[in-house]
Amino acid sequence: MDPDISIMFQSPSSRGLSEDRVRVELSPRYNRRPLPQYEARIAESWSQRCQQNPWLFNGSKFRIHSASLEREESGEEEGGEGRQERGVLLRLRLGLTCYRDFMGTNWAPWAAVLQQRGLGELGDSQAYLAEPLGVGAMLLTADDSFVFLKRSERVGEAAGKIDIPGGHPEPKAVAVGIPEESIQLKDLSEELVVQELFFSVLAEIRDEVNLPLHSLHKPILLGIARNNTSAGRASAEFYIRCSLTSEEVKHFYWEGGPEAQESTNIVFIKREEVLRLEENALLWSELCPSAKGAVKLYSLVQPV
């Protein structure tokens, strides 16, 4: 596997996982562990980045701690036959973090040191890292092409690389009416966090590609990929079908959406080519790690 990526979780079924198959557990136990001697560095690093790139902004994010599959069981059946398995559930354990802390931990020059200390001191290489959970979309058009975007040179990460539509689920979307800097885990509903996880990827397509939501089918979770170039930052990757053709998608894209400044071009790659994309060394090298992770998961799951 490409050393830029690793797979944290893969759907056990080619059907992927729908929203009703996912559960969230929120707890402060799943927040980043602070290291006092690094907190000033994190703040100073963010200040410098903002001076260099005024497009950057901080915001509350969900921090992923772990993910595991569980068996859903019904109650006792009549006749004493015991519990009956109804299917597989994915449980995500989440805390809170922010984009500033991501840039000052996962994306910082000292990220490897934090990982080593986390592993040695707590048995968890990611314990001192922000670990914001991202989302990404393997978006398939009606004429069987996947949608990729060429990232702007002005974005904070992977500038100029080819990516998929994506971003982050937002705590502020769940804690409506609470100032973003004041959001706490007690303000969040676990059920609404699951809804935000699945809706956020649709919202990113709407805002980055300028597609109407009614043209998008329900997201199917393929798995979670880690970006090893940012110390293992995780992203939930989804498969989403679109009712529009490539030409129709291109038309909407060039009309410009709310986040049009994040990319400079749209790229379409046929499904059969995506399944062989790792063999195309030149094109594969142009993908940012988040896109590589999503393509890898799609190739492994191959949803029907």
PDB file of C-alpha atoms in Angstrom:
ATOM      1  CA  MET A   1       0.000   0.000   0.000  1.00  0.00           C
ATOM      2  CA  ASP A   2       1.108   3.572  -0.663  1.00  0.00           C
ATOM      3  CA  PRO A   3       2.979   4.770   2.467  1.00  0.00           C
ATOM      4  CA  ASP A   4       1.002   8.047   2.351  1.00  0.00           C
ATOM      5  CA  ILE A   5      -2.118   6.203   3.526  1.00  0.00           C
ATOM      6  CA  SER A   6      -3.368   3.397   5.747  1.00  0.00           C
ATOM      7  CA  ILE A   7      -6.821   1.966   6.378  1.00  0.00           C
ATOM      8  CA  MET A   8      -8.258   2.496   9.864  1.00  0.00           C
ATOM      9  CA  PHE A   9     -11.591   0.831   9.062  1.00  0.00           C
ATOM     10  CA  GLN A  10     -13.113  -0.842   5.997  1.00  0.00           C
ATOM     11  CA  SER A  11     -16.757  -1.750   5.509  1.00  0.00           C
ATOM     12  CA  PRO A  12     -17.111  -5.531   5.840  1.00  0.00           C
ATOM     13  CA  SER A  13     -19.773  -5.551   3.113  1.00  0.00           C
ATOM     14  CA  SER A  14     -19.845  -4.412  -0.509  1.00  0.00           C
ATOM     15  CA  ARG A  15     -23.070  -2.612   0.404  1.00  0.00           C
ATOM     16  CA  GLY A  16     -21.040  -0.248   2.598  1.00  0.00           C
ATOM     17  CA  LEU A  17     -22.664   1.198   5.708  1.00  0.00           C
ATOM     18  CA  SER A  18     -25.764   3.391   5.613  1.00  0.00           C
ATOM     19  CA  GLU A  19     -26.517   6.051   8.221  1.00  0.00           C
ATOM     20  CA  ASP A  20     -28.675   3.719  10.320  1.00  0.00           C
ATOM     21  CA  ARG A  21     -25.695   1.358  10.742  1.00  0.00           C
ATOM     22  CA  VAL A  22     -23.509   3.951  12.490  1.00  0.00           C
ATOM     23  CA  ARG A  23     -23.466   4.951  16.152  1.00  0.00           C
ATOM     24  CA  VAL A  24     -21.460   7.659  17.919  1.00  0.00           C
ATOM     25  CA  GLU A  25     -20.167   7.716  21.487  1.00  0.00           C
ATOM     26  CA  LEU A  26     -19.129  11.157  22.773  1.00  0.00           C
ATOM     27  CA  SER A  27     -16.867  11.573  25.790  1.00  0.00           C
ATOM     28  CA  PRO A  28     -14.134  13.935  27.045  1.00  0.00           C
ATOM     29  CA  ARG A  29     -12.030  10.770  27.383  1.00  0.00           C
ATOM     30  CA  TYR A  30     -11.702  10.947  23.610  1.00  0.00           C
ATOM     31  CA  ASN A  31     -10.278  14.493  23.505  1.00  0.00           C
ATOM     32  CA  ARG A  32      -6.625  15.228  22.782  1.00  0.00           C
ATOM     33  CA  ARG A  33      -4.311  14.827  25.743  1.00  0.00           C
ATOM     34  CA  PRO A  34      -2.516  18.176  26.205  1.00  0.00           C
ATOM     35  CA  LEU A  35       1.229  18.408  26.795  1.00  0.00           C
ATOM     36  CA  PRO A  36       1.952  21.665  28.691  1.00  0.00           C
ATOM     37  CA  GLN A  37       5.352  22.227  27.072  1.00  0.00           C
ATOM     38  CA  TYR A  38       3.776  22.098  23.583  1.00  0.00           C
ATOM     39  CA  GLU A  39       0.676  24.270  24.070  1.00  0.00           C
ATOM     40  CA  ALA A  40       2.595  27.554  23.544  1.00  0.00           C
ATOM     41  CA  ARG A  41       4.167  26.105  20.386  1.00  0.00           C
ATOM     42  CA  ILE A  42       0.726  25.222  19.044  1.00  0.00           C
ATOM     43  CA  ALA A  43      -0.540  28.768  19.618  1.00  0.00           C
ATOM     44  CA  GLU A  44       2.556  30.377  18.088  1.00  0.00           C
ATOM     45  CA  SER A  45       2.495  28.054  15.066  1.00  0.00           C
ATOM     46  CA  TRP A  46      -1.139  28.982  14.376  1.00  0.00           C
ATOM     47  CA  SER A  47      -0.429  32.703  14.677  1.00  0.00           C
ATOM     48  CA  GLN A  48       2.392  32.445  12.137  1.00  0.00           C
ATOM     49  CA  ARG A  49       0.294  30.428   9.682  1.00  0.00           C
ATOM     50  CA  CYS A  50      -2.548  32.954   9.851  1.00  0.00           C
ATOM     51  CA  GLN A  51      -0.134  35.786   9.073  1.00  0.00           C
ATOM     52  CA  GLN A  52       1.143  33.872   6.037  1.00  0.00           C
ATOM     53  CA  ASN A  53      -2.297  32.768   4.840  1.00  0.00           C
ATOM     54  CA  PRO A  54      -5.250  34.997   5.774  1.00  0.00           C
ATOM     55  CA  TRP A  55      -7.627  32.399   4.247  1.00  0.00           C
ATOM     56  CA  LEU A  56      -7.079  30.155   7.284  1.00  0.00           C
ATOM     57  CA  PHE A  57      -9.685  30.119  10.028  1.00  0.00           C
ATOM     58  CA  ASN A  58     -10.078  28.097  13.199  1.00  0.00           C
ATOM     59  CA  GLY A  59     -13.139  26.093  14.108  1.00  0.00           C
ATOM     60  CA  SER A  60     -14.372  23.326  16.368  1.00  0.00           C
ATOM     61  CA  LYS A  61     -14.029  19.793  14.948  1.00  0.00           C
ATOM     62  CA  PHE A  62     -14.859  16.263  16.000  1.00  0.00           C
ATOM     63  CA  ARG A  63     -11.833  14.303  17.201  1.00  0.00           C
ATOM     64  CA  ILE A  64     -11.797  10.607  16.332  1.00  0.00           C
ATOM     65  CA  HIS A  65     -10.413   8.335  19.015  1.00  0.00           C
ATOM     66  CA  SER A  66     -11.337   4.893  17.679  1.00  0.00           C
ATOM     67  CA  ALA A  67     -13.831   2.882  15.650  1.00  0.00           C
ATOM     68  CA  SER A  68     -15.091  -0.660  16.037  1.00  0.00           C
ATOM     69  CA  LEU A  69     -17.694  -3.013  14.626  1.00  0.00           C
ATOM     70  CA  GLU A  70     -20.402  -4.421  16.866  1.00  0.00           C
ATOM     71  CA  ARG A  71     -23.222  -6.910  16.404  1.00  0.00           C
ATOM     72  CA  GLU A  72     -26.711  -5.507  16.787  1.00  0.00           C
ATOM     73  CA  GLU A  73     -28.981  -7.887  18.632  1.00  0.00           C
ATOM     74  CA  SER A  74     -32.733  -7.981  19.146  1.00  0.00           C
ATOM     75  CA  GLY A  75     -34.456  -8.859  22.423  1.00  0.00           C
ATOM     76  CA  GLU A  76     -35.270 -12.355  23.589  1.00  0.00           C
ATOM     77  CA  GLU A  77     -37.456 -14.225  21.146  1.00  0.00           C
ATOM     78  CA  GLU A  78     -40.448 -16.264  22.240  1.00  0.00           C
ATOM     79  CA  GLY A  79     -39.622 -19.914  22.617  1.00  0.00           C
ATOM     80  CA  GLY A  80     -36.344 -19.281  24.426  1.00  0.00           C
ATOM     81  CA  GLU A  81     -34.222 -19.272  21.308  1.00  0.00           C
ATOM     82  CA  GLY A  82     -32.098 -16.449  22.680  1.00  0.00           C
ATOM     83  CA  ARG A  83     -30.946 -13.296  20.939  1.00  0.00           C
ATOM     84  CA  GLN A  84     -31.039 -12.930  17.191  1.00  0.00           C
ATOM     85  CA  GLU A  85     -28.331 -10.977  15.375  1.00  0.00           C
ATOM     86  CA  ARG A  86     -29.775  -8.249  13.230  1.00  0.00           C
ATOM     87  CA  GLY A  87     -26.598  -6.917  11.606  1.00  0.00           C
ATOM     88  CA  VAL A  88     -23.363  -5.022  12.002  1.00  0.00           C
ATOM     89  CA  LEU A  89     -23.024  -1.565  13.548  1.00  0.00           C
ATOM     90  CA  LEU A  90     -20.044   0.767  13.426  1.00  0.00           C
ATOM     91  CA  ARG A  91     -19.330   2.638  16.660  1.00  0.00           C
ATOM     92  CA  LEU A  92     -17.276   5.833  16.415  1.00  0.00           C
ATOM     93  CA  ARG A  93     -15.756   7.219  19.621  1.00  0.00           C
ATOM     94  CA  LEU A  94     -15.452  10.974  19.296  1.00  0.00           C
ATOM     95  CA  GLY A  95     -14.261  13.944  21.316  1.00  0.00           C
ATOM     96  CA  LEU A  96     -13.768  17.592  20.373  1.00  0.00           C
ATOM     97  CA  THR A  97     -10.751  19.389  18.912  1.00  0.00           C
ATOM     98  CA  CYS A  98     -10.119  22.315  16.551  1.00  0.00           C
ATOM     99  CA  TYR A  99      -8.350  23.145  13.297  1.00  0.00           C
ATOM    100  CA  ARG A 100      -5.711  25.215  15.113  1.00  0.00           C
ATOM    101  CA  ASP A 101      -4.703  22.200  17.186  1.00  0.00           C
ATOM    102  CA  PHE A 102      -4.583  20.052  14.055  1.00  0.00           C
ATOM    103  CA  MET A 103      -2.113  22.420  12.428  1.00  0.00           C
ATOM    104  CA  GLY A 104      -0.092  22.526  15.660  1.00  0.00           C
ATOM    105  CA  THR A 105       0.035  18.743  16.195  1.00  0.00           C
ATOM    106  CA  ASN A 106      -0.720  16.453  13.213  1.00  0.00           C
ATOM    107  CA  TRP A 107       0.647  18.993  10.732  1.00  0.00           C
ATOM    108  CA  ALA A 108       3.527  20.301  12.866  1.00  0.00           C
ATOM    109  CA  PRO A 109       7.255  19.489  12.478  1.00  0.00           C
ATOM    110  CA  TRP A 110       7.132  17.859  15.933  1.00  0.00           C
ATOM    111  CA  ALA A 111       4.240  15.513  15.086  1.00  0.00           C
ATOM    112  CA  ALA A 112       6.492  12.424  15.065  1.00  0.00           C
ATOM    113  CA  VAL A 113       7.795  13.339  18.527  1.00  0.00           C
ATOM    114  CA  LEU A 114       4.229  13.612  19.814  1.00  0.00           C
ATOM    115  CA  GLN A 115       3.436  10.216  18.325  1.00  0.00           C
ATOM    116  CA  GLN A 116       6.492   8.624  19.927  1.00  0.00           C
ATOM    117  CA  ARG A 117       5.648  10.129  23.308  1.00  0.00           C
ATOM    118  CA  GLY A 118       2.016   9.098  23.027  1.00  0.00           C
ATOM    119  CA  LEU A 119       2.979   5.523  22.250  1.00  0.00           C
ATOM    120  CA  GLY A 120       5.586   5.359  24.991  1.00  0.00           C
ATOM    121  CA  GLU A 121       3.668   7.173  27.719  1.00  0.00           C
ATOM    122  CA  LEU A 122       0.050   6.214  26.996  1.00  0.00           C
ATOM    123  CA  GLY A 123       0.226   3.282  24.583  1.00  0.00           C
ATOM    124  CA  ASP A 124      -1.507   5.409  21.935  1.00  0.00           C
ATOM    125  CA  SER A 125       0.540   7.128  19.230  1.00  0.00           C
ATOM    126  CA  GLN A 126      -2.319   9.536  18.470  1.00  0.00           C
ATOM    127  CA  ALA A 127      -3.127  10.575  22.071  1.00  0.00           C
ATOM    128  CA  TYR A 128      -1.352  13.966  21.885  1.00  0.00           C
ATOM    129  CA  LEU A 129      -2.630  14.769  18.380  1.00  0.00           C
ATOM    130  CA  ALA A 130      -5.736  16.737  17.389  1.00  0.00           C
ATOM    131  CA  GLU A 131      -7.029  14.041  15.008  1.00  0.00           C
ATOM    132  CA  PRO A 132      -9.970  15.983  13.480  1.00  0.00           C
ATOM    133  CA  LEU A 133     -12.284  13.649  11.590  1.00  0.00           C
ATOM    134  CA  GLY A 134     -12.691  14.589   7.938  1.00  0.00           C
ATOM    135  CA  VAL A 135     -15.142  13.409   5.288  1.00  0.00           C
ATOM    136  CA  GLY A 136     -14.620  12.738   1.602  1.00  0.00           C
ATOM    137  CA  ALA A 137     -16.831  11.744  -1.346  1.00  0.00           C
ATOM    138  CA  MET A 138     -16.244   9.251  -4.122  1.00  0.00           C
ATOM    139  CA  LEU A 139     -18.879  10.956  -6.272  1.00  0.00           C
ATOM    140  CA  LEU A 140     -20.059   8.944  -9.292  1.00  0.00           C
ATOM    141  CA  THR A 141     -21.893  10.676 -12.131  1.00  0.00           C
ATOM    142  CA  ALA A 142     -24.793   9.216 -14.118  1.00  0.00           C
ATOM    143  CA  ASP A 143     -22.379   8.410 -16.971  1.00  0.00           C
ATOM    144  CA  ASP A 144     -20.023   6.424 -14.709  1.00  0.00           C
ATOM    145  CA  SER A 145     -17.259   8.938 -13.991  1.00  0.00           C
ATOM    146  CA  PHE A 146     -15.852   9.940 -10.620  1.00  0.00           C
ATOM    147  CA  VAL A 147     -15.466  13.614  -9.753  1.00  0.00           C
ATOM    148  CA  PHE A 148     -12.097  15.009  -8.648  1.00  0.00           C
ATOM    149  CA  LEU A 149     -11.030  18.606  -8.009  1.00  0.00           C
ATOM    150  CA  LYS A 150      -7.675  20.318  -8.490  1.00  0.00           C
ATOM    151  CA  ARG A 151      -6.978  22.155  -5.248  1.00  0.00           C
ATOM    152  CA  SER A 152      -6.148  25.842  -5.250  1.00  0.00           C
ATOM    153  CA  GLU A 153      -2.616  26.997  -4.456  1.00  0.00           C
ATOM    154  CA  ARG A 154      -4.134  29.149  -1.697  1.00  0.00           C
ATOM    155  CA  VAL A 155      -5.488  26.358   0.527  1.00  0.00           C
ATOM    156  CA  GLY A 156      -3.676  25.303   3.693  1.00  0.00           C
ATOM    157  CA  GLU A 157      -3.144  21.644   2.795  1.00  0.00           C
ATOM    158  CA  ALA A 158      -2.174  19.748  -0.381  1.00  0.00           C
ATOM    159  CA  ALA A 159      -2.116  22.910  -2.510  1.00  0.00           C
ATOM    160  CA  GLY A 160      -2.258  22.184  -6.235  1.00  0.00           C
ATOM    161  CA  LYS A 161      -2.990  18.480  -5.747  1.00  0.00           C
ATOM    162  CA  ILE A 162      -5.965  16.534  -7.113  1.00  0.00           C
ATOM    163  CA  ASP A 163      -8.535  15.747  -4.427  1.00  0.00           C
ATOM    164  CA  ILE A 164     -12.094  14.556  -3.955  1.00  0.00           C
ATOM    165  CA  PRO A 165     -14.870  16.792  -2.600  1.00  0.00           C
ATOM    166  CA  GLY A 166     -14.635  16.795   1.166  1.00  0.00           C
ATOM    167  CA  GLY A 167     -14.178  18.634   4.410  1.00  0.00           C
ATOM    168  CA  HIS A 168     -15.322  18.125   8.007  1.00  0.00           C
ATOM    169  CA  PRO A 169     -18.507  17.431   9.928  1.00  0.00           C
ATOM    170  CA  GLU A 170     -19.102  20.523  12.060  1.00  0.00           C
ATOM    171  CA  PRO A 171     -19.996  20.550  15.775  1.00  0.00           C
ATOM    172  CA  LYS A 172     -21.583  23.983  15.266  1.00  0.00           C
ATOM    173  CA  ALA A 173     -24.142  22.368  12.947  1.00  0.00           C
ATOM    174  CA  VAL A 174     -25.280  20.187  15.853  1.00  0.00           C
ATOM    175  CA  ALA A 175     -24.979  22.731  18.689  1.00  0.00           C
ATOM    176  CA  VAL A 176     -27.149  25.350  17.010  1.00  0.00           C
ATOM    177  CA  GLY A 177     -27.233  28.705  18.761  1.00  0.00           C
ATOM    178  CA  ILE A 178     -24.081  28.106  20.824  1.00  0.00           C
ATOM    179  CA  PRO A 179     -20.975  30.173  19.953  1.00  0.00           C
ATOM    180  CA  GLU A 180     -18.492  27.859  18.226  1.00  0.00           C
ATOM    181  CA  GLU A 181     -15.692  28.596  20.688  1.00  0.00           C
ATOM    182  CA  SER A 182     -18.019  27.644  23.586  1.00  0.00           C
ATOM    183  CA  ILE A 183     -19.267  24.269  22.300  1.00  0.00           C
ATOM    184  CA  GLN A 184     -18.865  21.393  24.738  1.00  0.00           C
ATOM    185  CA  LEU A 185     -19.635  17.706  24.379  1.00  0.00           C
ATOM    186  CA  LYS A 186     -22.660  18.052  26.675  1.00  0.00           C
ATOM    187  CA  ASP A 187     -24.208  20.359  24.053  1.00  0.00           C
ATOM    188  CA  LEU A 188     -24.179  17.606  21.423  1.00  0.00           C
ATOM    189  CA  SER A 189     -26.670  14.839  20.670  1.00  0.00           C
ATOM    190  CA  GLU A 190     -25.010  11.586  19.572  1.00  0.00           C
ATOM    191  CA  GLU A 191     -27.855  10.877  17.148  1.00  0.00           C
ATOM    192  CA  LEU A 192     -27.539  14.339  15.587  1.00  0.00           C
ATOM    193  CA  VAL A 193     -23.765  13.909  15.283  1.00  0.00           C
ATOM    194  CA  VAL A 194     -24.347  10.803  13.133  1.00  0.00           C
ATOM    195  CA  GLN A 195     -26.762  12.810  10.978  1.00  0.00           C
ATOM    196  CA  GLU A 196     -24.195  15.600  10.618  1.00  0.00           C
ATOM    197  CA  LEU A 197     -21.483  13.112   9.631  1.00  0.00           C
ATOM    198  CA  PHE A 198     -23.571  11.853   6.717  1.00  0.00           C
ATOM    199  CA  PHE A 199     -25.042  15.225   5.750  1.00  0.00           C
ATOM    200  CA  SER A 200     -21.717  17.075   5.895  1.00  0.00           C
ATOM    201  CA  VAL A 201     -20.298  15.150   2.949  1.00  0.00           C
ATOM    202  CA  LEU A 202     -23.352  16.133   0.871  1.00  0.00           C
ATOM    203  CA  ALA A 203     -22.941  19.741   1.978  1.00  0.00           C
ATOM    204  CA  GLU A 204     -19.295  19.705   0.885  1.00  0.00           C
ATOM    205  CA  ILE A 205     -20.322  18.505  -2.590  1.00  0.00           C
ATOM    206  CA  ARG A 206     -22.956  21.227  -2.738  1.00  0.00           C
ATOM    207  CA  ASP A 207     -20.498  23.936  -1.691  1.00  0.00           C
ATOM    208  CA  GLU A 208     -17.376  22.788  -3.582  1.00  0.00           C
ATOM    209  CA  VAL A 209     -18.909  21.412  -6.793  1.00  0.00           C
ATOM    210  CA  ASN A 210     -22.080  23.540  -6.702  1.00  0.00           C
ATOM    211  CA  LEU A 211     -24.422  20.585  -7.176  1.00  0.00           C
ATOM    212  CA  PRO A 212     -28.037  20.701  -5.957  1.00  0.00           C
ATOM    213  CA  LEU A 213     -28.662  18.351  -3.054  1.00  0.00           C
ATOM    214  CA  HIS A 214     -31.605  16.734  -4.836  1.00  0.00           C
ATOM    215  CA  SER A 215     -29.172  15.362  -7.446  1.00  0.00           C
ATOM    216  CA  LEU A 216     -27.270  13.360  -4.810  1.00  0.00           C
ATOM    217  CA  HIS A 217     -28.177   9.923  -3.511  1.00  0.00           C
ATOM    218  CA  LYS A 218     -27.770   8.927   0.136  1.00  0.00           C
ATOM    219  CA  PRO A 219     -24.117   8.518   1.192  1.00  0.00           C
ATOM    220  CA  ILE A 220     -22.743   5.048   1.825  1.00  0.00           C
ATOM    221  CA  LEU A 221     -19.753   4.805   4.171  1.00  0.00           C
ATOM    222  CA  LEU A 222     -16.855   2.862   2.638  1.00  0.00           C
ATOM    223  CA  GLY A 223     -14.515   3.161   5.597  1.00  0.00           C
ATOM    224  CA  ILE A 224     -11.995   5.425   7.294  1.00  0.00           C
ATOM    225  CA  ALA A 225      -8.566   6.145   5.796  1.00  0.00           C
ATOM    226  CA  ARG A 226      -5.557   7.694   7.516  1.00  0.00           C
ATOM    227  CA  ASN A 227      -3.336  10.342   5.937  1.00  0.00           C
ATOM    228  CA  ASN A 228       0.155   9.380   7.058  1.00  0.00           C
ATOM    229  CA  THR A 229       1.666  12.619   5.728  1.00  0.00           C
ATOM    230  CA  SER A 230      -0.251  14.411   8.507  1.00  0.00           C
ATOM    231  CA  ALA A 231       0.564  11.921  11.274  1.00  0.00           C
ATOM    232  CA  GLY A 232      -2.380   9.632  10.540  1.00  0.00           C
ATOM    233  CA  ARG A 233      -5.208  12.161  10.333  1.00  0.00           C
ATOM    234  CA  ALA A 234      -8.425  10.216   9.639  1.00  0.00           C
ATOM    235  CA  SER A 235     -11.180  10.786   7.086  1.00  0.00           C
ATOM    236  CA  ALA A 236     -14.486   8.957   6.640  1.00  0.00           C
ATOM    237  CA  GLU A 237     -14.842   8.152   2.944  1.00  0.00           C
ATOM    238  CA  PHE A 238     -18.250   7.833   1.306  1.00  0.00           C
ATOM    239  CA  TYR A 239     -19.625   6.548  -1.994  1.00  0.00           C
ATOM    240  CA  ILE A 240     -22.316   8.830  -3.429  1.00  0.00           C
ATOM    241  CA  ARG A 241     -24.130   8.507  -6.740  1.00  0.00           C
ATOM    242  CA  CYS A 242     -25.266  11.575  -8.635  1.00  0.00           C
ATOM    243  CA  SER A 243     -28.186  11.777 -11.071  1.00  0.00           C
ATOM    244  CA  LEU A 244     -26.293  14.263 -13.301  1.00  0.00           C
ATOM    245  CA  THR A 245     -23.945  13.493 -16.186  1.00  0.00           C
ATOM    246  CA  SER A 246     -20.326  14.686 -16.280  1.00  0.00           C
ATOM    247  CA  GLU A 247     -21.257  17.552 -18.611  1.00  0.00           C
ATOM    248  CA  GLU A 248     -24.065  18.650 -16.318  1.00  0.00           C
ATOM    249  CA  VAL A 249     -21.767  18.468 -13.281  1.00  0.00           C
ATOM    250  CA  LYS A 250     -19.136  20.498 -15.139  1.00  0.00           C
ATOM    251  CA  HIS A 251     -21.720  23.157 -15.968  1.00  0.00           C
ATOM    252  CA  PHE A 252     -22.728  23.530 -12.313  1.00  0.00           C
ATOM    253  CA  TYR A 253     -19.084  23.589 -11.192  1.00  0.00           C
ATOM    254  CA  TRP A 254     -18.104  26.441 -13.500  1.00  0.00           C
ATOM    255  CA  GLU A 255     -21.076  28.477 -12.311  1.00  0.00           C
ATOM    256  CA  GLY A 256     -19.274  28.575  -8.957  1.00  0.00           C
ATOM    257  CA  GLY A 257     -20.421  27.589  -5.497  1.00  0.00           C
ATOM    258  CA  PRO A 258     -19.844  28.996  -1.994  1.00  0.00           C
ATOM    259  CA  GLU A 259     -16.414  27.321  -1.744  1.00  0.00           C
ATOM    260  CA  ALA A 260     -15.354  27.731  -5.375  1.00  0.00           C
ATOM    261  CA  GLN A 261     -12.096  29.380  -4.267  1.00  0.00           C
ATOM    262  CA  GLU A 262     -10.838  26.065  -2.849  1.00  0.00           C
ATOM    263  CA  SER A 263     -10.295  24.510  -6.305  1.00  0.00           C
ATOM    264  CA  THR A 264      -9.275  25.639  -9.787  1.00  0.00           C
ATOM    265  CA  ASN A 265     -10.477  22.816 -12.025  1.00  0.00           C
ATOM    266  CA  ILE A 266     -12.687  19.736 -12.158  1.00  0.00           C
ATOM    267  CA  VAL A 267     -11.447  16.326 -13.338  1.00  0.00           C
ATOM    268  CA  PHE A 268     -13.499  13.287 -14.377  1.00  0.00           C
ATOM    269  CA  ILE A 269     -12.104   9.757 -14.285  1.00  0.00           C
ATOM    270  CA  LYS A 270     -14.076   6.754 -15.499  1.00  0.00           C
ATOM    271  CA  ARG A 271     -14.959   4.125 -12.913  1.00  0.00           C
ATOM    272  CA  GLU A 272     -12.910   1.383 -14.583  1.00  0.00           C
ATOM    273  CA  GLU A 273      -9.874   3.684 -14.611  1.00  0.00           C
ATOM    274  CA  VAL A 274     -10.321   4.532 -10.926  1.00  0.00           C
ATOM    275  CA  LEU A 275     -10.163   0.820 -10.093  1.00  0.00           C
ATOM    276  CA  ARG A 276      -6.715   0.729 -11.752  1.00  0.00           C
ATOM    277  CA  LEU A 277      -5.569   4.160 -10.631  1.00  0.00           C
ATOM    278  CA  GLU A 278      -2.703   2.925  -8.438  1.00  0.00           C
ATOM    279  CA  GLU A 279      -1.141   1.419 -11.570  1.00  0.00           C
ATOM    280  CA  ASN A 280      -1.003   4.871 -13.200  1.00  0.00           C
ATOM    281  CA  ALA A 281       2.083   6.176 -11.401  1.00  0.00           C
ATOM    282  CA  LEU A 282       1.914   9.692 -12.856  1.00  0.00           C
ATOM    283  CA  LEU A 283      -1.744  10.367 -12.049  1.00  0.00           C
ATOM    284  CA  TRP A 284      -1.528   8.591  -8.694  1.00  0.00           C
ATOM    285  CA  SER A 285       1.349  10.865  -7.683  1.00  0.00           C
ATOM    286  CA  GLU A 286      -0.834  13.920  -8.384  1.00  0.00           C
ATOM    287  CA  LEU A 287      -3.499  12.792  -5.900  1.00  0.00           C
ATOM    288  CA  CYS A 288      -3.371  14.170  -2.365  1.00  0.00           C
ATOM    289  CA  PRO A 289      -3.404  11.509   0.382  1.00  0.00           C
ATOM    290  CA  SER A 290      -7.099  12.010   1.205  1.00  0.00           C
ATOM    291  CA  ALA A 291      -8.014  11.164  -2.399  1.00  0.00           C
ATOM    292  CA  LYS A 292      -5.660   8.168  -2.390  1.00  0.00           C
ATOM    293  CA  GLY A 293      -7.339   6.839   0.748  1.00  0.00           C
ATOM    294  CA  ALA A 294     -10.813   7.218  -0.721  1.00  0.00           C
ATOM    295  CA  VAL A 295      -9.829   5.570  -4.021  1.00  0.00           C
ATOM    296  CA  LYS A 296      -8.203   2.699  -2.124  1.00  0.00           C
ATOM    297  CA  LEU A 297     -11.322   2.133  -0.017  1.00  0.00           C
ATOM    298  CA  TYR A 298     -13.557   2.262  -3.078  1.00  0.00           C
ATOM    299  CA  SER A 299     -11.339  -0.313  -4.796  1.00  0.00           C
ATOM    300  CA  LEU A 300     -11.436  -2.594  -1.739  1.00  0.00           C
ATOM    301  CA  VAL A 301     -15.184  -2.342  -1.084  1.00  0.00           C
ATOM    302  CA  GLN A 302     -16.462  -1.836  -4.676  1.00  0.00           C
ATOM    303  CA  PRO A 303     -20.013  -0.982  -3.575  1.00  0.00           C
ATOM    304  CA  VAL A 304     -22.833  -2.403  -5.660  1.00  0.00           C
TER     305      VAL A 304
END
